[in-house]
Coordinates of C-alpha atoms and ligand atoms in Angstrom, one line a residue:
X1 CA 0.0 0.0 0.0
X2 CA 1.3 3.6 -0.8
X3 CA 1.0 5.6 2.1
X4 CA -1.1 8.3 0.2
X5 CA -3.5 5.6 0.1
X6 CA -3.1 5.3 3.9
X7 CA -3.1 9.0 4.7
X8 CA -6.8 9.9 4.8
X9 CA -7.9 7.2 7.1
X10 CA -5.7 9.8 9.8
X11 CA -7.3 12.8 8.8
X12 CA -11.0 12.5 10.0
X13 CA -11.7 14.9 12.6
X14 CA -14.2 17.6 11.5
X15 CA -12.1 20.8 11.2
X16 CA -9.6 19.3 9.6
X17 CA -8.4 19.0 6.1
X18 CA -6.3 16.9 3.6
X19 CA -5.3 18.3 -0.1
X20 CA -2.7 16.3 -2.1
X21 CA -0.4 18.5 -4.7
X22 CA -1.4 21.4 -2.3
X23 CA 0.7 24.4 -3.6
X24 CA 2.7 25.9 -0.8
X25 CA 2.9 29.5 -2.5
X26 CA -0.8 30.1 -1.0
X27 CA 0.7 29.2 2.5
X28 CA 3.4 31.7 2.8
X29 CA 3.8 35.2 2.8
X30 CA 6.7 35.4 0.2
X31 CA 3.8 33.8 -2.1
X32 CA 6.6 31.6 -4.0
X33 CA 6.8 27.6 -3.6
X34 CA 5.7 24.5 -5.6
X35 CA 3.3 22.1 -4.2
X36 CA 3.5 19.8 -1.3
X37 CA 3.1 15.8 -1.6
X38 CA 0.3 16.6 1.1
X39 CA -0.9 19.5 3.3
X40 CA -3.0 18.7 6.2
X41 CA -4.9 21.2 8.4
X42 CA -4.6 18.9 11.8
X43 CA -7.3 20.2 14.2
X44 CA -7.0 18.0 17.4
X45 CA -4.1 17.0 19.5
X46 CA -5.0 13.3 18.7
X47 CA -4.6 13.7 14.9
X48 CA -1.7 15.2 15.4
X49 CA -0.1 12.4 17.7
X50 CA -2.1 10.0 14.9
X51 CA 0.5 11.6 11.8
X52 CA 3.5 11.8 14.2
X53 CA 3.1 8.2 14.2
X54 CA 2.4 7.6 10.4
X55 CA 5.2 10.0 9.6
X56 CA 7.9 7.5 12.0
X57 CA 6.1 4.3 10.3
X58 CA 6.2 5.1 7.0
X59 CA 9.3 7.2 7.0
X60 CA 7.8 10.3 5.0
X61 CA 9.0 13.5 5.6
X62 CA 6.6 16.0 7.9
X63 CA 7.2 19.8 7.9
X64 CA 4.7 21.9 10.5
X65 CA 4.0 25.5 8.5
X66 CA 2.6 28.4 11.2
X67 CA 2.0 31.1 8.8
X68 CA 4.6 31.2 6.3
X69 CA 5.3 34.2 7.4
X70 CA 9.9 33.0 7.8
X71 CA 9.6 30.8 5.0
X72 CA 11.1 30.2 1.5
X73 CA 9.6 27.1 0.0
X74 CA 11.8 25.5 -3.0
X75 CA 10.0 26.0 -6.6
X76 CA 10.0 22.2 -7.1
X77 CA 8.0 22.1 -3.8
X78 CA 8.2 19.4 -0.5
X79 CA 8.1 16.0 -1.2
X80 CA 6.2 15.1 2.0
X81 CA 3.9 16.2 4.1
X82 CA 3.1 19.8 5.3
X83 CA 1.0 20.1 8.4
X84 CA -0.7 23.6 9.6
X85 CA -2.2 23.8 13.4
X86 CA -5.8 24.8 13.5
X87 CA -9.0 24.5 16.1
X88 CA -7.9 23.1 19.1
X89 CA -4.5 23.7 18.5
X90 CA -4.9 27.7 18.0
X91 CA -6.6 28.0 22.1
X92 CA -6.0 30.5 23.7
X93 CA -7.4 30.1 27.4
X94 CA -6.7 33.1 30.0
X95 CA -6.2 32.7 33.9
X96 CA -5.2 35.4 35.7
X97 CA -1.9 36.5 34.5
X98 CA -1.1 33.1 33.2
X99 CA -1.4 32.1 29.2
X100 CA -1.5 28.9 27.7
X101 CA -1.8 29.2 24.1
X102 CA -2.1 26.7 21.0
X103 CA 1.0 27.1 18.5
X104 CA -1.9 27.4 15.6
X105 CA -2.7 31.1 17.0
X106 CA -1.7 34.5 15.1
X107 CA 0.4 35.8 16.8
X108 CA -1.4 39.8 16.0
X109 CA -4.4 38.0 17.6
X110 CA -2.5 37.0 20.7
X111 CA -1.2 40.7 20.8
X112 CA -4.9 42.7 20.5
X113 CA -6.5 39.8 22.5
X114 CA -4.0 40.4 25.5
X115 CA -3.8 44.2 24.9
X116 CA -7.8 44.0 25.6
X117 CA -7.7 41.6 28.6
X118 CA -5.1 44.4 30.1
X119 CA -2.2 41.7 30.0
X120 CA 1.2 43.6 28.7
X121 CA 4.3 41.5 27.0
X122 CA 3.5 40.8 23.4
X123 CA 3.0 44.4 22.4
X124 CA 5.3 43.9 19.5
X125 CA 3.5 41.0 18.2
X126 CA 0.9 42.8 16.7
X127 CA 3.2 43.5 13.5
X128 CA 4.8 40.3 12.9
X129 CA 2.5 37.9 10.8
X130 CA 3.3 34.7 12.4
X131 CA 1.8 32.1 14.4
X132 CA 2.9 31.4 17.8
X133 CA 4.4 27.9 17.2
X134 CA 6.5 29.9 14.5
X135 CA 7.8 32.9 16.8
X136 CA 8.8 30.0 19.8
X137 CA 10.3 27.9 17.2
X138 CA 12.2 31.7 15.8
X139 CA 12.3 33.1 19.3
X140 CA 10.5 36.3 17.1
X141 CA 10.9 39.5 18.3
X142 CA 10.9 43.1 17.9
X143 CA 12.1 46.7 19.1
X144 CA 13.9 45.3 22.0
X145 CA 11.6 42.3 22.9
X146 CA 11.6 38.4 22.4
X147 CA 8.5 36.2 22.2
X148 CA 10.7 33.5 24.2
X149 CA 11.0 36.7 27.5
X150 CA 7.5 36.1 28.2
X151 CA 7.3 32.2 27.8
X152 CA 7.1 30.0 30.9
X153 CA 6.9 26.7 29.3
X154 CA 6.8 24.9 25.9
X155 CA 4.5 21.9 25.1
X156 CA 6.5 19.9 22.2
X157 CA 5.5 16.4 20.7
X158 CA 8.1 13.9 19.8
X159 CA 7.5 11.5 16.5
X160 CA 5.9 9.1 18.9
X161 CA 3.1 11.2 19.5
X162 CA 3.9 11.9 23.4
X163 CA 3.4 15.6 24.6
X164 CA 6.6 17.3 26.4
X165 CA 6.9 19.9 28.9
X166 CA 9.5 21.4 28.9
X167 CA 10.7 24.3 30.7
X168 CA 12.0 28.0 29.5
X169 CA 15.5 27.1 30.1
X170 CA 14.9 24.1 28.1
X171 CA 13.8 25.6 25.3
X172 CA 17.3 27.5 25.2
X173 CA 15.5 31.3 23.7
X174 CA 18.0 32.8 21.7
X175 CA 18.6 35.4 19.1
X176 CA 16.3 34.5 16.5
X177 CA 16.7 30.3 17.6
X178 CA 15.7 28.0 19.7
X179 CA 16.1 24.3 20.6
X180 CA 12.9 23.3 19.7
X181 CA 12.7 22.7 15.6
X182 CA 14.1 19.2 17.4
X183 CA 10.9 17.8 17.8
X184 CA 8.0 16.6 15.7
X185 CA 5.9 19.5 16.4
X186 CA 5.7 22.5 18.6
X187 CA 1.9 22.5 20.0
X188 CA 1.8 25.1 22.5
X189 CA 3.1 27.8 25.5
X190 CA 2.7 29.1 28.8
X191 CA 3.0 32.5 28.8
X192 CA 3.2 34.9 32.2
X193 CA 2.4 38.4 31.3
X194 CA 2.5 41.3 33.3
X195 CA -0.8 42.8 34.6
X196 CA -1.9 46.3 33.6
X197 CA -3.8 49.3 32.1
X198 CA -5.8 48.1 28.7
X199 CA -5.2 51.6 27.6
X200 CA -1.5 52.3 28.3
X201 CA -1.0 49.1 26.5
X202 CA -2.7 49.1 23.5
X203 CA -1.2 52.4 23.0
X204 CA 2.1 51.0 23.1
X205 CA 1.2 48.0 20.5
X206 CA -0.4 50.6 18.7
X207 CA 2.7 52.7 18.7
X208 CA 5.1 49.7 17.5
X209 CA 3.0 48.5 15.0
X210 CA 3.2 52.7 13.4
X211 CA 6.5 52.4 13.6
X212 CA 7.1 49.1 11.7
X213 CA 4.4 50.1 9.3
X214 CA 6.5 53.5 8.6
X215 CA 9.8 51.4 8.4
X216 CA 9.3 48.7 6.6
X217 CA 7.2 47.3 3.3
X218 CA 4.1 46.3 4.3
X219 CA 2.4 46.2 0.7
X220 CA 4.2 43.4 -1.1
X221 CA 5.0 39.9 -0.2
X222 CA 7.7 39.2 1.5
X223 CA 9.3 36.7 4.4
X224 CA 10.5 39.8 7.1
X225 CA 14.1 40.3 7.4
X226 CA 16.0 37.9 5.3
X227 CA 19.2 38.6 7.2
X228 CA 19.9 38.1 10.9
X229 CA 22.2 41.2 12.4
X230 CA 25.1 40.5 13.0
X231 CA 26.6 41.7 16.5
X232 CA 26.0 45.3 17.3
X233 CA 25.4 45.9 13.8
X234 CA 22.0 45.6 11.7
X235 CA 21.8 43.8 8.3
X236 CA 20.1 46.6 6.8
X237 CA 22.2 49.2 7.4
X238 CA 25.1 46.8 5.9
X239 CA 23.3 45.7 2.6
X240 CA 22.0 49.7 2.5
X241 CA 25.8 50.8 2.7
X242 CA 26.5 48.3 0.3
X243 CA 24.5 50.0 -2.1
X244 CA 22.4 47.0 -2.4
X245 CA 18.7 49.0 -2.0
X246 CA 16.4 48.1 -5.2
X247 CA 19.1 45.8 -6.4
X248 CA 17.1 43.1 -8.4
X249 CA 17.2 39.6 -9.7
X250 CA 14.2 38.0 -11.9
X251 CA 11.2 38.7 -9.8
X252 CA 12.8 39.5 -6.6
X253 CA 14.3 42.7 -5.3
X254 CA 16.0 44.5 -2.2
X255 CA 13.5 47.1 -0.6
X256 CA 14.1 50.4 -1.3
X257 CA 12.5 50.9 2.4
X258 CA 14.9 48.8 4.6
X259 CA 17.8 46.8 2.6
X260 CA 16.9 43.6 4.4
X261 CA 13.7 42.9 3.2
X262 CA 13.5 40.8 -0.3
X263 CA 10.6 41.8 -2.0
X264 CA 8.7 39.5 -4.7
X265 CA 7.9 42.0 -7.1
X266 CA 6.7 39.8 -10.0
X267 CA 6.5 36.1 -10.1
X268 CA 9.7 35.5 -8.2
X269 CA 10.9 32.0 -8.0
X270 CA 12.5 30.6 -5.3
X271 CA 15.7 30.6 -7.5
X272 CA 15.7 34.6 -8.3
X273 CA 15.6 34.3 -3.9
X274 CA 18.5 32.5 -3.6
X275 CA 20.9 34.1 -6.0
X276 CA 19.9 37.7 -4.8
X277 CA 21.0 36.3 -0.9
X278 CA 24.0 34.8 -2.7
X279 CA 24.8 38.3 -4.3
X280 CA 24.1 40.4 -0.9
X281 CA 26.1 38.3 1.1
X282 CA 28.8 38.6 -1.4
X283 CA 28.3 41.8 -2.2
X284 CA 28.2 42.7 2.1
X285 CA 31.3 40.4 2.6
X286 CA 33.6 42.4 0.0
X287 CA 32.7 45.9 1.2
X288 CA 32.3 45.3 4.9
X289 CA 34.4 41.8 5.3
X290 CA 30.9 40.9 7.7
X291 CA 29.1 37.5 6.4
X292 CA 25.4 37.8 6.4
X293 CA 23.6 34.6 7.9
X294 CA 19.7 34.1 6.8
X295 CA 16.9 34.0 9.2
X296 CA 14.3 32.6 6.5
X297 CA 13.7 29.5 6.6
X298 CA 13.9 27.0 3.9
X299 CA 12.0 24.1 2.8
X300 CA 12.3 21.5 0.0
X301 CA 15.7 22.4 -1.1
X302 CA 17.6 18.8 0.6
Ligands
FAD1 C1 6.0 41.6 7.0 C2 6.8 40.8 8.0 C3 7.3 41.3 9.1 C4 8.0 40.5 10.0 N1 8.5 41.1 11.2 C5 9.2 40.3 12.1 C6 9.7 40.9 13.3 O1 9.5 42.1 13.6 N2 10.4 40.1 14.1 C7 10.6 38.8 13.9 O2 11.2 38.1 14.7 N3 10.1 38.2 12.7 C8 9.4 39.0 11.8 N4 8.9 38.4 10.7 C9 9.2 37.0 10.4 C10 8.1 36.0 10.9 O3 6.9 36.6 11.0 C11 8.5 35.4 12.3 O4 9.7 34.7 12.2 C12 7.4 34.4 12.8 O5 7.6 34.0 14.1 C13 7.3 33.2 11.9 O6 6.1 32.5 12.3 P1 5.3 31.6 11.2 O7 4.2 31.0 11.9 O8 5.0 32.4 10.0 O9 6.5 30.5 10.9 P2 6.7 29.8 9.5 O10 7.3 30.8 8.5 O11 5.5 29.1 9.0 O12 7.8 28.8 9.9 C14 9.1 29.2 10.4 C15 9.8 27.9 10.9 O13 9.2 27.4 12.0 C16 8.7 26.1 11.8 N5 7.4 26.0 12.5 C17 6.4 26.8 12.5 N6 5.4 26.4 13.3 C18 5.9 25.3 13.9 C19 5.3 24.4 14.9 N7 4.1 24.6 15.5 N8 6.1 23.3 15.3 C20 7.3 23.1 14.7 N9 7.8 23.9 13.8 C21 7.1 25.0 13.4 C22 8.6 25.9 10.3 O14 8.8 24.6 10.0 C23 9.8 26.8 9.9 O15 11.0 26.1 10.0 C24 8.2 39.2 9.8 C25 7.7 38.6 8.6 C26 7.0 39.4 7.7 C27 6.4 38.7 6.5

């Protein structure tokens, strides 16, 4: 039996969905990829444990997709299956101060949500279009702040389908990383949040999400800062000195706004990506002698 064959007797729980030759260029934000074996939309916990353990048994590769918001998916596409969190795994369930959240949830929900409920520590989140499985997984952050700062503990699940606790320290938070893309799957977070007046705060997430509206594109696709910054220095200002700004290769282009955002002007391919990081990172390393590392993530490229 082909395991395609053996796929949909998993997926069965209303809420959820299966879609063979699924093309991953709706599911991200850069809006470039070719299609995926299998997408899944997995709406309980039990599904989920179900295709950890029919991705072990039958050996095919599983890649989890929050919002696509950090990815670059390959133009021949992922030969496996991609899996989005929905339903019960987007929760969000409030108790005093104390969070617990589903990975599935946008992350600019989390942030008006708590901003309403008076709860202060993901003002920042409001502008970054991710989910919150992808900002633990990325440790996101913004204008001083990491997602990871407010987190108290991590729910993972391994390839056998167990849930894991772990703590903050185990999740080891750091610039734009984490330990946790080792597991199958991230599901969920405690949060603790600090306590405090609904206006002041959504003031403040109003006030950072101005801000990153006025610095950087907003109007056409992208995957957020390509580059991470290198210590004490930003990528931007780097690939801006470089004179790199509006540089462009096929489809894809440097903003003109801030250097370290690659834009997909028109029908960019995954290919026209690649060689315009290939030519920044060049380009930085002979004028500044600093190599660029990416923060996008990629998928379907092995
Ligand atoms: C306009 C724009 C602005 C942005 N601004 C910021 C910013 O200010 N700060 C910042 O840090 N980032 C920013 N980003 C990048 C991005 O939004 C963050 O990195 C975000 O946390 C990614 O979340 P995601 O759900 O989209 O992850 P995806 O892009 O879907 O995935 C990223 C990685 O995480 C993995 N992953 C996702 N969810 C799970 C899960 N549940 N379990 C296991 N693995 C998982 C994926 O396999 C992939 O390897 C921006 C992006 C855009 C497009």
């Amino acid at each position: 039996m082909d395991w395609k064959d053996a796929l949909p007797e998993i997926v069965t729980q209303p809420g959820s969905r299966l879609q063979f030759r699924e093309p991953l260029a709706k599911h991200t934000h850069f809006g470039i990829g070719g299609e995926a074996t299998a997408y899944i939309e997995v709406s309980t916990v039990s599904e989920l444990a179900a295709l950890a353990r029919f991705h072990k048994q039958w050996d095919i590769p599983v890649a989890v997709i929050g919002r696509g918001s950090n990815l670059l998916v390959s133009d021949r596409g992922f030969k496996g299956i991609s899996i989005r969190l929905v339903s019960e795994l987007a929760k969000l369930e409030v108790d005093g101060n104390i969070v617990s959240v589903g990975a599935g949830l946008a992350l600019p929900a989390l942030s008006k949500t708590m901003s309403q409920r008076g709860l202060s520590g993901v003002e920042f989140a409001l502008g970054i279009p991710g989910s919150v499985g992808g900002a633990l997984i990325m440790n996101a952050g913004a204008w001083g702040s990491s997602f990871g700062d407010v987190v108290t503990n991590v729910t993972v699940m391994t390839d056998t389908g167990e849930l894991v606790n772990l703590t903050h320290a185990e999740a080891k938070f750091e610039y734009r990383h984490s330990s946790l893309d080792t597991y199958f799957c991230v599901t969920g977070a405690t949060l603790t949040l600090e306590p405090g007046d609904v206006d002041t705060i959504t003031a403040r997430m109003q006030t950072l999400f101005k801000q990153k509206v006025e610095t950087q594109p907003f109007v056409e696709e992208n995957a957020g800062c390509m580059f991470k910054n290198p210590p004490g220095d930003s990528a931007g200002r780097l690939i801006d000195i470089s004179g790199l700004k509006g540089y462009r290769i096929g489809g894809a282009e440097v903003s003109t706004i801030h250097g370290n955002f690659i834009l997909n002007i028109d029908n960019a391919t995954a290919e026209d990506v690649l060689k315009l990081v290939a030519h920044i990172q060049q380009q930085v390393r002979e004028k500044t002698g600093i190599s660029l590392q990416t923060e996008v993530k990629r998928l379907g490229f092995d």
